[in-house]
Amino acid sequence: MTPHRHQSVLIVDFGSQVTQLIARRLRESGVYCEIHPFDRVDGMLDAFAPAAVILSGGPASVHEAHSPAAPARLFDLGVPVLGICYGEMTLVDQLGGKVEGGHAREFGRAEIRIARPSPLLEGLGDVGDGLPVWMSHGDEITAMPPGFEVVATSAGSPFAVIADEGRRLYGVQFHPEVAHTPSGGAMLRNFTHRIAGLSGDWTMAAFRAEQAARIRERVWRGRVICGLSGGVDSSVAAVLIHEAIGDQLTCVFVDTGLLRLNEAAEVVQLFRDHYNIPLIHVDAAQEFLSALAGVSDPEAKRKAIGRAFIDVFDREAGGIEGAAFLAQGTLYPDVIESVSAAGGPSAVIKSHHNVGGLPEHMRLELVEPLRELFKDEVRALGVELGLPPAFVGRHPFPGPGLAIRIPGEVTAEKIAILQQADAVFLDEIRAAGLYDVIWQAFAVLLPVKSVGVMGDARTYENVLALRAVTSTDGMTADVFEFPWDVLTRAATRIVNEVRGVNRVVYDVTSKPPGTIEWE
């Protein structure tokens, strides 16, 4: 939890899969916020002292037994409260209104019509105007609590937006945080800036200075080890910590041999030569190959990589005298998932990019300076710290590396093929000026071989898949619609230049990145 140098909004999580998007929208307008599960809010409320509260959506129904509710004293704090979808339902139910199930279901695109003026909808239209929104509810408010009035209606909901302006309590039946509600960001800004009176003082410059001071206070004269993966998160964490404590930081870069082409050399050059940060570079490619020999199951691969990483890191870190802290590039989505209000598969999904914890005997305290940030905020901090834009803007790369982009057993030959093909793909994307438009692009070496004819000879070689998606924060993603000539050039070059590939296909699935096995 941040020291209260910023006006803060508390987001109470009832398990919606898009709760993090609420936080993203608030951060975009300069408002600091934190997400906490509904059943843990009561214990931290006094210390957090929110300037405003938002109740998230969720999968439950308030009329069901044991449905989640907000701590009752939230409504007595005297600060503005906004309930979103389920958050509106529990607000109504807890304040004396009535919610019933089975009356009207609304899912997907809908339109609300403004019934009366309200600061929540200020600047978005006049009385009688319609606004497109994204609905997702199966319950219906049938009676409002005392003091509330209708602000907007929809075809399926006579209480699409409600307000008790005197107490600054608001409810919306739709999701303003999602892109399918075009004016949703403006609604949230109206709530935080106009209704709650927040100034929007959350900036990367302020975060940089505050975190550096926190690190110095926490570490004092101790030594810190940073497990540098070469990715953006750990790199930004390392540069920030080095700015705070200088040579008290030592980075350990474990080169697994599963990185992108030439990436290890680029990391060493940046940190050892450009920033002059103490760096231990461990070439452990052979150890990781040995650990992966004969392993095909994706989860078994991750565990094998995790064990190998711990063994190598433990060996190297043990030689750093006086080390008391371990720095990690943990981000805010990781923190949220670890305390998810809804339970669910987050632990399984997180294994996608986590390769395992450290052994207890190391007894190192964690330093996680980025744990309050989303991915795009980390990039902004990297720019603030002076990291090269090309480095900060690199596409995300999974912790286990190329091993999870090689379905089946991983071999040195397969890694070499994939590294070369991936490099050609990214080269063509950069040449076309599309790299910064795409959120993530990569190649996958499929466990399939194809018969082909190249010149006058028949071939029997590997099939390669290319994937590219667009996203803002990696929480959801959509397929990137390539110009056909760019995709054709990339595929042609791969077949011509990369031995072992005779066919290229393009993956057009559109899903959240965390659900794609080879990401």
Coordinates of C-alpha atoms in Angstrom, one line a residue:
M1 CA 0.0 0.0 0.0
T2 CA 1.4 3.4 -0.9
P3 CA 2.2 6.1 1.6
H4 CA -0.6 8.7 1.5
R5 CA 1.2 11.2 -0.6
H6 CA -1.5 10.8 -3.2
Q7 CA -5.3 11.0 -3.1
S8 CA -6.3 7.4 -3.4
V9 CA -9.4 5.5 -4.6
L10 CA -10.3 2.1 -3.1
I11 CA -11.7 -0.5 -5.6
V12 CA -13.6 -3.2 -3.8
D13 CA -13.3 -6.4 -5.9
F14 CA -16.3 -8.7 -6.1
G15 CA -14.6 -11.0 -8.6
S16 CA -15.3 -9.4 -12.0
Q17 CA -12.8 -10.5 -14.7
V18 CA -12.5 -6.8 -15.8
T19 CA -11.9 -5.3 -12.3
Q20 CA -8.3 -4.4 -13.3
L21 CA -9.6 -2.3 -16.1
I22 CA -11.3 0.0 -13.6
A23 CA -7.9 0.6 -12.1
R24 CA -6.3 1.1 -15.5
R25 CA -8.9 3.8 -16.4
L26 CA -8.3 5.6 -13.1
R27 CA -4.5 5.5 -13.4
E28 CA -4.8 6.9 -17.0
S29 CA -6.4 10.0 -15.6
G30 CA -3.7 10.4 -12.9
V31 CA -5.6 8.9 -10.0
Y32 CA -3.8 6.4 -7.7
C33 CA -6.0 3.4 -6.8
E34 CA -5.7 0.0 -5.3
I35 CA -7.9 -3.2 -5.7
H36 CA -8.7 -5.2 -2.6
P37 CA -11.0 -8.2 -2.2
F38 CA -14.4 -7.4 -0.6
D39 CA -13.7 -9.7 2.3
R40 CA -10.4 -8.0 3.2
V41 CA -11.5 -4.4 3.0
D42 CA -12.7 -3.9 6.5
G43 CA -9.3 -4.6 8.0
M44 CA -7.4 -2.1 5.9
L45 CA -10.0 0.7 5.5
D46 CA -8.8 3.0 8.3
A47 CA -5.1 2.8 7.2
F48 CA -6.0 3.3 3.5
A49 CA -8.4 6.3 4.1
P50 CA -9.8 6.4 0.6
A51 CA -10.9 9.6 -1.0
A52 CA -13.5 7.6 -3.0
V53 CA -14.7 4.0 -3.3
I54 CA -15.7 2.0 -6.4
L55 CA -17.5 -1.3 -6.0
S56 CA -16.7 -3.7 -8.9
G57 CA -18.8 -6.1 -10.9
G58 CA -18.9 -9.8 -10.1
P59 CA -20.5 -13.1 -11.0
A60 CA -22.8 -13.4 -7.9
S61 CA -26.4 -12.4 -7.4
V62 CA -27.3 -10.4 -4.3
H63 CA -30.5 -12.3 -3.8
E64 CA -28.6 -15.6 -3.3
A65 CA -27.6 -16.8 0.1
H66 CA -24.1 -15.8 1.2
S67 CA -23.6 -13.4 -1.7
P68 CA -20.7 -11.0 -1.1
A69 CA -21.3 -7.5 0.3
A70 CA -19.4 -4.4 1.0
P71 CA -18.5 -3.5 4.6
A72 CA -21.5 -1.4 5.8
R73 CA -19.3 1.4 7.1
L74 CA -18.1 2.1 3.5
F75 CA -21.3 4.0 3.0
D76 CA -20.8 6.1 6.2
L77 CA -17.3 7.3 5.4
G78 CA -18.7 10.5 3.7
V79 CA -16.7 9.8 0.5
P80 CA -18.2 9.3 -2.9
V81 CA -19.1 5.6 -3.8
L82 CA -19.7 4.3 -7.3
G83 CA -21.2 0.8 -7.7
I84 CA -20.6 -0.9 -11.1
C85 CA -22.9 -3.8 -12.2
Y86 CA -22.9 -6.2 -9.2
G87 CA -21.5 -3.2 -7.3
E88 CA -24.7 -1.3 -8.0
M89 CA -26.8 -4.3 -7.0
T90 CA -25.1 -4.7 -3.6
L91 CA -25.2 -1.0 -3.0
V92 CA -29.0 -1.0 -3.6
D93 CA -29.5 -4.1 -1.6
Q94 CA -27.5 -2.9 1.4
L95 CA -29.0 0.6 1.5
G96 CA -32.7 -0.6 1.6
G97 CA -33.6 -1.1 -2.1
K98 CA -34.7 -4.4 -3.8
V99 CA -33.0 -6.6 -6.3
E100 CA -34.7 -9.6 -8.0
G101 CA -33.5 -12.2 -10.5
G102 CA -34.9 -13.5 -13.7
H103 CA -36.7 -10.3 -14.9
A104 CA -34.5 -8.8 -17.5
R105 CA -31.2 -10.0 -18.9
E106 CA -28.9 -7.6 -20.8
F107 CA -25.6 -8.8 -22.2
G108 CA -23.4 -7.0 -24.7
R109 CA -24.0 -3.7 -26.4
A110 CA -26.9 -1.6 -25.2
E111 CA -28.0 2.1 -25.1
I112 CA -28.8 4.1 -22.0
R113 CA -31.0 7.2 -22.2
I114 CA -30.3 10.2 -19.9
A115 CA -33.3 10.9 -17.7
R116 CA -32.0 13.8 -15.6
P117 CA -28.7 15.8 -15.3
S118 CA -26.0 14.5 -13.0
P119 CA -22.3 15.3 -12.5
L120 CA -21.6 11.6 -13.3
L121 CA -22.7 12.2 -16.9
E122 CA -21.6 15.8 -17.2
G123 CA -20.5 16.7 -20.7
L124 CA -21.7 13.4 -22.2
G125 CA -25.1 14.5 -23.4
D126 CA -28.4 16.2 -22.6
V127 CA -31.6 14.8 -21.2
G128 CA -33.1 12.4 -23.7
D129 CA -29.8 11.7 -25.4
G130 CA -28.6 8.1 -25.8
L131 CA -25.2 6.7 -24.9
P132 CA -23.8 3.3 -26.0
V133 CA -22.7 1.0 -23.1
W134 CA -21.7 -2.6 -22.4
M135 CA -24.2 -4.5 -20.2
S136 CA -23.7 -7.8 -18.4
H137 CA -26.4 -8.6 -15.9
G138 CA -29.2 -11.1 -15.3
D139 CA -30.7 -9.4 -12.2
E140 CA -32.9 -6.4 -12.0
I141 CA -33.3 -3.5 -9.5
T142 CA -37.0 -3.4 -8.7
A143 CA -36.9 -0.7 -6.0
M144 CA -34.4 2.0 -5.2
P145 CA -33.1 2.8 -1.7
P146 CA -34.4 6.0 0.0
G147 CA -32.8 9.1 -1.4
F148 CA -31.9 7.7 -4.8
E149 CA -33.2 9.0 -8.2
V150 CA -33.0 7.6 -11.7
V151 CA -30.3 9.3 -13.9
A152 CA -30.5 7.0 -16.9
T153 CA -32.5 4.1 -18.2
S154 CA -32.1 1.3 -20.8
A155 CA -34.5 -1.0 -22.6
G156 CA -33.9 -3.7 -20.1
S157 CA -33.2 -1.6 -17.0
P158 CA -35.2 1.3 -15.6
F159 CA -32.4 1.9 -13.2
A160 CA -29.4 1.9 -15.5
V161 CA -27.8 4.8 -13.7
I162 CA -29.0 5.9 -10.2
A163 CA -27.7 8.6 -7.8
D164 CA -28.1 10.0 -4.3
E165 CA -26.5 13.3 -5.1
G166 CA -26.6 14.5 -1.5
R167 CA -24.6 11.6 -0.2
R168 CA -22.6 11.3 -3.5
L169 CA -23.6 7.6 -3.9
Y170 CA -23.9 6.3 -7.5
G171 CA -24.7 3.1 -9.3
V172 CA -24.4 2.1 -13.0
Q173 CA -25.7 -1.2 -14.4
F174 CA -23.2 -1.4 -17.2
H175 CA -19.4 -1.5 -17.3
P176 CA -17.8 1.9 -17.9
E177 CA -14.3 0.5 -17.7
V178 CA -14.5 -1.5 -20.9
A179 CA -13.7 -0.2 -24.4
H180 CA -17.2 -1.1 -25.5
T181 CA -18.5 1.8 -23.4
P182 CA -17.0 4.6 -25.4
S183 CA -17.7 7.3 -22.8
G184 CA -16.9 5.1 -19.8
G185 CA -13.5 6.7 -19.2
A186 CA -15.1 10.1 -19.1
M187 CA -17.8 8.8 -16.6
L188 CA -15.1 7.5 -14.3
R189 CA -13.1 10.8 -14.6
N190 CA -16.3 12.7 -13.7
F191 CA -16.6 10.5 -10.6
T192 CA -13.0 10.9 -9.5
H193 CA -12.3 14.5 -10.5
R194 CA -15.7 16.3 -10.6
I195 CA -17.6 14.4 -7.8
A196 CA -14.7 13.3 -5.5
G197 CA -12.6 16.4 -6.3
L198 CA -9.4 14.5 -6.9
S199 CA -6.6 16.4 -8.7
G200 CA -5.0 13.5 -10.5
D201 CA -1.5 13.8 -9.0
W202 CA -0.3 10.2 -9.9
T203 CA 2.7 10.6 -12.2
M204 CA 5.8 8.5 -13.1
A205 CA 8.1 11.3 -12.0
A206 CA 6.5 11.3 -8.5
F207 CA 6.5 7.5 -8.4
R208 CA 10.2 7.4 -9.3
A209 CA 11.2 9.8 -6.6
E210 CA 9.0 8.1 -3.9
Q211 CA 10.1 4.6 -4.8
A212 CA 13.8 5.5 -4.7
A213 CA 13.3 7.0 -1.2
R214 CA 11.4 3.9 -0.1
I215 CA 14.2 1.6 -1.4
R216 CA 16.9 3.6 0.4
E217 CA 14.9 3.5 3.6
R218 CA 14.2 -0.2 3.4
V219 CA 17.6 -1.4 2.3
W220 CA 19.8 1.1 4.1
R221 CA 23.3 -0.4 3.9
G222 CA 22.2 -3.8 2.8
R223 CA 23.1 -5.5 -0.4
V224 CA 20.4 -6.4 -3.0
I225 CA 20.4 -9.2 -5.6
C226 CA 18.3 -8.7 -8.7
G227 CA 17.3 -11.7 -10.8
L228 CA 17.6 -10.0 -14.2
S229 CA 15.7 -11.9 -16.9
G230 CA 16.4 -9.3 -19.7
G231 CA 12.7 -8.5 -19.9
V232 CA 11.3 -5.0 -19.4
D233 CA 10.0 -5.5 -15.8
S234 CA 13.2 -6.8 -14.2
S235 CA 15.2 -4.3 -16.2
V236 CA 13.2 -1.3 -15.1
A237 CA 13.3 -2.6 -11.5
A238 CA 17.1 -3.0 -11.7
V239 CA 17.7 0.5 -13.0
L240 CA 15.4 2.1 -10.4
I241 CA 17.1 0.2 -7.6
H242 CA 20.5 1.1 -8.9
E243 CA 19.5 4.8 -9.0
A244 CA 18.5 4.5 -5.3
I245 CA 21.4 2.5 -3.8
G246 CA 24.1 2.4 -6.5
D247 CA 26.6 -0.5 -6.2
Q248 CA 24.8 -2.1 -3.3
L249 CA 22.9 -3.8 -6.1
T250 CA 24.2 -6.8 -8.0
C251 CA 22.3 -8.2 -10.9
V252 CA 22.4 -11.9 -11.7
F253 CA 21.5 -12.6 -15.3
V254 CA 20.8 -16.3 -15.9
D255 CA 21.1 -16.9 -19.6
T256 CA 18.8 -19.9 -20.1
G257 CA 19.6 -20.2 -23.8
L258 CA 15.8 -19.8 -24.3
L259 CA 15.9 -16.1 -25.1
R260 CA 15.3 -14.4 -28.4
L261 CA 18.2 -14.2 -30.9
N262 CA 21.1 -12.1 -29.6
E263 CA 19.1 -11.0 -26.6
A264 CA 21.6 -12.1 -24.0
A265 CA 24.4 -10.0 -25.6
E266 CA 22.1 -7.0 -25.7
V267 CA 21.2 -7.3 -22.0
V268 CA 24.9 -7.6 -21.0
Q269 CA 25.9 -4.6 -23.2
L270 CA 23.1 -2.4 -21.8
F271 CA 23.6 -3.1 -18.1
R272 CA 27.3 -3.7 -17.8
D273 CA 28.6 -1.3 -20.4
H274 CA 25.9 1.4 -20.6
Y275 CA 24.7 1.6 -17.0
N276 CA 27.8 0.2 -15.3
I277 CA 25.6 -1.9 -13.0
P278 CA 27.4 -4.8 -11.3
L279 CA 26.3 -7.8 -13.3
I280 CA 27.0 -11.5 -13.1
H281 CA 26.3 -13.2 -16.5
V282 CA 25.7 -16.9 -16.2
D283 CA 25.6 -18.9 -19.5
A284 CA 23.5 -21.8 -18.3
A285 CA 22.0 -22.9 -21.7
Q286 CA 23.3 -26.4 -21.5
E287 CA 21.9 -26.9 -18.0
F288 CA 18.5 -25.8 -19.1
L289 CA 18.6 -28.1 -22.2
S290 CA 19.5 -31.0 -20.0
A291 CA 16.7 -30.2 -17.6
L292 CA 14.2 -30.2 -20.6
A293 CA 15.5 -33.3 -22.2
G294 CA 12.5 -35.7 -22.8
V295 CA 10.0 -33.3 -21.3
S296 CA 6.9 -32.5 -23.4
D297 CA 4.1 -31.5 -21.0
P298 CA 3.9 -27.7 -20.8
E299 CA 3.5 -27.6 -17.0
A300 CA 6.3 -30.1 -16.6
K301 CA 8.5 -27.8 -18.8
R302 CA 7.8 -24.8 -16.6
K303 CA 8.6 -26.7 -13.5
A304 CA 11.8 -28.1 -15.0
I305 CA 12.8 -24.6 -16.0
G306 CA 11.9 -23.3 -12.5
R307 CA 14.1 -25.9 -10.8
A308 CA 17.0 -25.2 -13.1
F309 CA 16.7 -21.5 -12.6
I310 CA 16.6 -21.8 -8.8
D311 CA 19.7 -24.1 -8.9
V312 CA 21.7 -21.7 -11.0
F313 CA 20.5 -18.5 -9.2
D314 CA 21.1 -20.1 -5.8
R315 CA 24.6 -21.1 -6.8
E316 CA 25.5 -17.6 -8.0
A317 CA 23.7 -15.6 -5.4
G318 CA 25.4 -17.7 -2.6
G319 CA 28.7 -16.1 -3.6
I320 CA 27.6 -12.5 -3.1
E321 CA 28.7 -11.6 0.4
G322 CA 26.2 -9.7 2.6
A323 CA 23.2 -10.1 0.3
A324 CA 20.1 -9.6 2.3
F325 CA 17.4 -8.6 -0.3
L326 CA 16.1 -10.1 -3.5
A327 CA 14.6 -7.7 -6.1
Q328 CA 11.9 -8.9 -8.4
G329 CA 9.9 -7.2 -11.2
T330 CA 6.5 -8.2 -9.7
L331 CA 3.7 -6.1 -11.2
Y332 CA 0.3 -5.1 -9.8
P333 CA -1.7 -7.7 -11.8
D334 CA 0.4 -10.4 -10.2
V335 CA -0.4 -9.0 -6.7
I336 CA -4.1 -8.8 -7.6
E337 CA -4.2 -12.3 -8.9
S338 CA -2.5 -13.6 -5.7
V339 CA -5.3 -12.3 -3.5
S340 CA -8.2 -12.8 -6.0
A341 CA -11.6 -12.4 -4.4
A342 CA -13.1 -14.9 -6.8
G343 CA -10.5 -17.7 -6.5
G344 CA -10.5 -19.5 -9.9
P345 CA -7.7 -20.4 -12.1
S346 CA -5.3 -17.5 -11.5
A347 CA -2.6 -19.7 -9.9
V348 CA -2.7 -21.9 -13.0
I349 CA -2.5 -18.9 -15.3
K350 CA 0.3 -17.3 -13.4
S351 CA 2.4 -20.5 -13.8
H352 CA 2.5 -19.4 -17.4
H353 CA 5.1 -16.7 -16.6
N354 CA 6.3 -17.7 -13.2
V355 CA 9.1 -20.3 -13.0
G356 CA 9.0 -20.9 -9.3
G357 CA 9.9 -19.4 -5.9
L358 CA 13.2 -19.3 -4.1
P359 CA 14.3 -21.9 -1.6
E360 CA 13.7 -21.1 2.0
H361 CA 17.3 -21.4 3.0
M362 CA 18.2 -18.3 1.0
R363 CA 16.4 -16.1 3.6
L364 CA 16.3 -13.0 1.4
E365 CA 13.7 -10.3 1.9
L366 CA 11.8 -9.2 -1.2
V367 CA 12.1 -5.8 -2.8
E368 CA 9.4 -5.3 -5.4
P369 CA 9.5 -1.7 -6.5
L370 CA 7.0 -2.2 -9.4
R371 CA 4.3 -4.0 -7.5
E372 CA 2.0 -1.0 -7.7
L373 CA 2.3 -0.7 -11.5
F374 CA 0.6 -2.1 -14.6
K375 CA 2.7 -3.1 -17.6
D376 CA 2.2 0.1 -19.6
E377 CA 3.1 2.1 -16.4
V378 CA 6.3 0.1 -16.2
R379 CA 7.2 1.2 -19.7
A380 CA 6.5 4.8 -18.8
L381 CA 8.7 4.5 -15.8
G382 CA 11.4 3.0 -18.0
V383 CA 11.3 6.0 -20.2
E384 CA 11.4 8.3 -17.2
L385 CA 14.5 6.5 -16.0
G386 CA 16.2 7.0 -19.4
L387 CA 16.1 3.4 -20.7
P388 CA 16.3 3.3 -24.5
P389 CA 12.8 3.5 -26.0
A390 CA 13.5 0.6 -28.3
F391 CA 14.3 -1.5 -25.2
V392 CA 11.4 -0.3 -23.1
G393 CA 9.0 -0.8 -26.0
R394 CA 9.9 -4.4 -26.7
H395 CA 7.1 -6.9 -26.9
P396 CA 6.4 -8.9 -23.8
F397 CA 8.3 -12.2 -23.5
P398 CA 7.4 -15.1 -21.2
G399 CA 9.5 -16.0 -18.2
P400 CA 10.1 -19.6 -19.4
G401 CA 11.3 -18.3 -22.7
L402 CA 11.0 -20.1 -26.1
A403 CA 10.4 -23.4 -24.4
I404 CA 6.7 -22.7 -24.3
R405 CA 6.7 -21.7 -27.9
I406 CA 8.0 -25.1 -28.9
P407 CA 5.2 -27.6 -28.2
G408 CA 6.7 -31.0 -27.5
E409 CA 10.3 -31.7 -26.5
V410 CA 12.7 -28.8 -26.6
T411 CA 16.1 -29.4 -28.4
A412 CA 19.0 -27.1 -29.4
E413 CA 18.0 -27.5 -33.0
K414 CA 14.4 -26.4 -32.4
I415 CA 15.5 -23.4 -30.4
A416 CA 17.9 -22.3 -33.2
I417 CA 15.2 -22.6 -35.8
L418 CA 12.7 -20.7 -33.7
Q419 CA 15.2 -17.9 -32.8
Q420 CA 16.0 -17.3 -36.4
A421 CA 12.4 -17.4 -37.6
D422 CA 11.2 -15.2 -34.8
A423 CA 14.0 -12.7 -35.6
V424 CA 13.0 -12.6 -39.3
F425 CA 9.3 -12.0 -38.4
L426 CA 10.1 -9.1 -36.0
D427 CA 12.5 -7.7 -38.6
E428 CA 9.8 -7.5 -41.2
I429 CA 7.3 -6.0 -38.7
R430 CA 9.8 -3.3 -37.8
A431 CA 10.6 -2.6 -41.5
A432 CA 6.9 -2.1 -42.1
G433 CA 6.6 0.4 -39.2
L434 CA 4.2 -1.9 -37.3
Y435 CA 6.2 -3.0 -34.3
D436 CA 4.8 -0.3 -32.0
V437 CA 1.3 -0.8 -33.3
I438 CA 1.4 -4.5 -32.3
W439 CA 1.4 -5.3 -28.6
Q440 CA 3.0 -8.8 -29.1
A441 CA 4.2 -10.8 -32.0
F442 CA 6.1 -14.0 -32.1
A443 CA 6.7 -17.3 -33.9
V444 CA 5.8 -20.8 -32.7
L445 CA 7.5 -24.0 -33.9
L446 CA 4.6 -26.5 -34.2
P447 CA 5.0 -30.2 -33.5
V448 CA 3.9 -30.8 -37.1
K449 CA 5.9 -31.5 -40.3
S450 CA 4.7 -30.9 -43.8
V451 CA 5.7 -32.3 -47.2
G452 CA 6.6 -29.6 -49.7
V453 CA 8.5 -28.9 -52.8
M454 CA 11.4 -26.4 -52.9
G455 CA 13.0 -26.0 -56.2
D456 CA 13.2 -29.5 -57.7
A457 CA 13.4 -31.3 -54.4
R458 CA 10.8 -32.6 -52.0
T459 CA 11.1 -31.6 -48.4
Y460 CA 9.6 -32.9 -45.2
E461 CA 10.2 -30.1 -42.6
N462 CA 8.6 -28.1 -39.8
V463 CA 5.5 -25.9 -39.9
L464 CA 5.9 -22.6 -38.2
A465 CA 3.0 -20.4 -36.8
L466 CA 3.1 -16.7 -36.6
R467 CA 1.0 -14.7 -34.1
A468 CA 0.4 -11.0 -33.5
V469 CA -2.1 -9.3 -31.3
T470 CA -3.1 -5.8 -30.3
S471 CA -3.7 -4.8 -26.7
T472 CA -3.3 -1.9 -24.3
D473 CA -2.3 -3.6 -21.1
G474 CA -2.1 -7.3 -22.0
M475 CA -5.3 -8.1 -20.1
T476 CA -7.2 -8.7 -23.2
A477 CA -6.0 -9.0 -26.8
D478 CA -7.3 -9.0 -30.3
V479 CA -5.8 -10.5 -33.5
F480 CA -3.7 -8.0 -35.5
E481 CA -4.9 -7.8 -39.1
F482 CA -1.7 -7.8 -41.1
P483 CA -1.4 -6.1 -44.5
W484 CA -1.1 -9.1 -46.7
D485 CA 2.1 -8.0 -48.4
V486 CA 3.9 -7.8 -45.0
L487 CA 2.8 -11.2 -43.9
T488 CA 3.7 -12.7 -47.3
R489 CA 7.2 -11.2 -47.1
A490 CA 7.8 -12.5 -43.6
A491 CA 6.6 -16.0 -44.5
T492 CA 8.7 -16.1 -47.7
R493 CA 11.8 -14.9 -45.9
I494 CA 11.4 -17.5 -43.2
V495 CA 11.0 -20.4 -45.7
N496 CA 14.0 -19.2 -47.7
E497 CA 16.4 -18.2 -44.8
V498 CA 15.6 -20.6 -42.0
R499 CA 16.6 -24.2 -42.6
G500 CA 14.1 -26.7 -41.2
V501 CA 10.9 -24.7 -42.1
N502 CA 8.9 -25.3 -45.3
R503 CA 5.5 -23.9 -44.3
V504 CA 4.2 -20.9 -42.4
V505 CA 0.7 -20.3 -41.1
Y506 CA -0.8 -17.3 -39.3
D507 CA -2.7 -17.7 -36.0
V508 CA -5.9 -15.6 -36.1
T509 CA -7.3 -16.5 -32.6
S510 CA -8.4 -13.6 -30.5
K511 CA -8.2 -14.2 -26.8
P512 CA -6.6 -12.9 -23.6
P513 CA -2.9 -13.6 -23.9
G514 CA -2.7 -15.6 -20.7
T515 CA -5.0 -18.2 -22.1
I516 CA -2.8 -19.1 -25.1
E517 CA -0.6 -22.0 -24.3
W518 CA 2.4 -21.0 -26.4
E519 CA 2.5 -17.4 -25.0

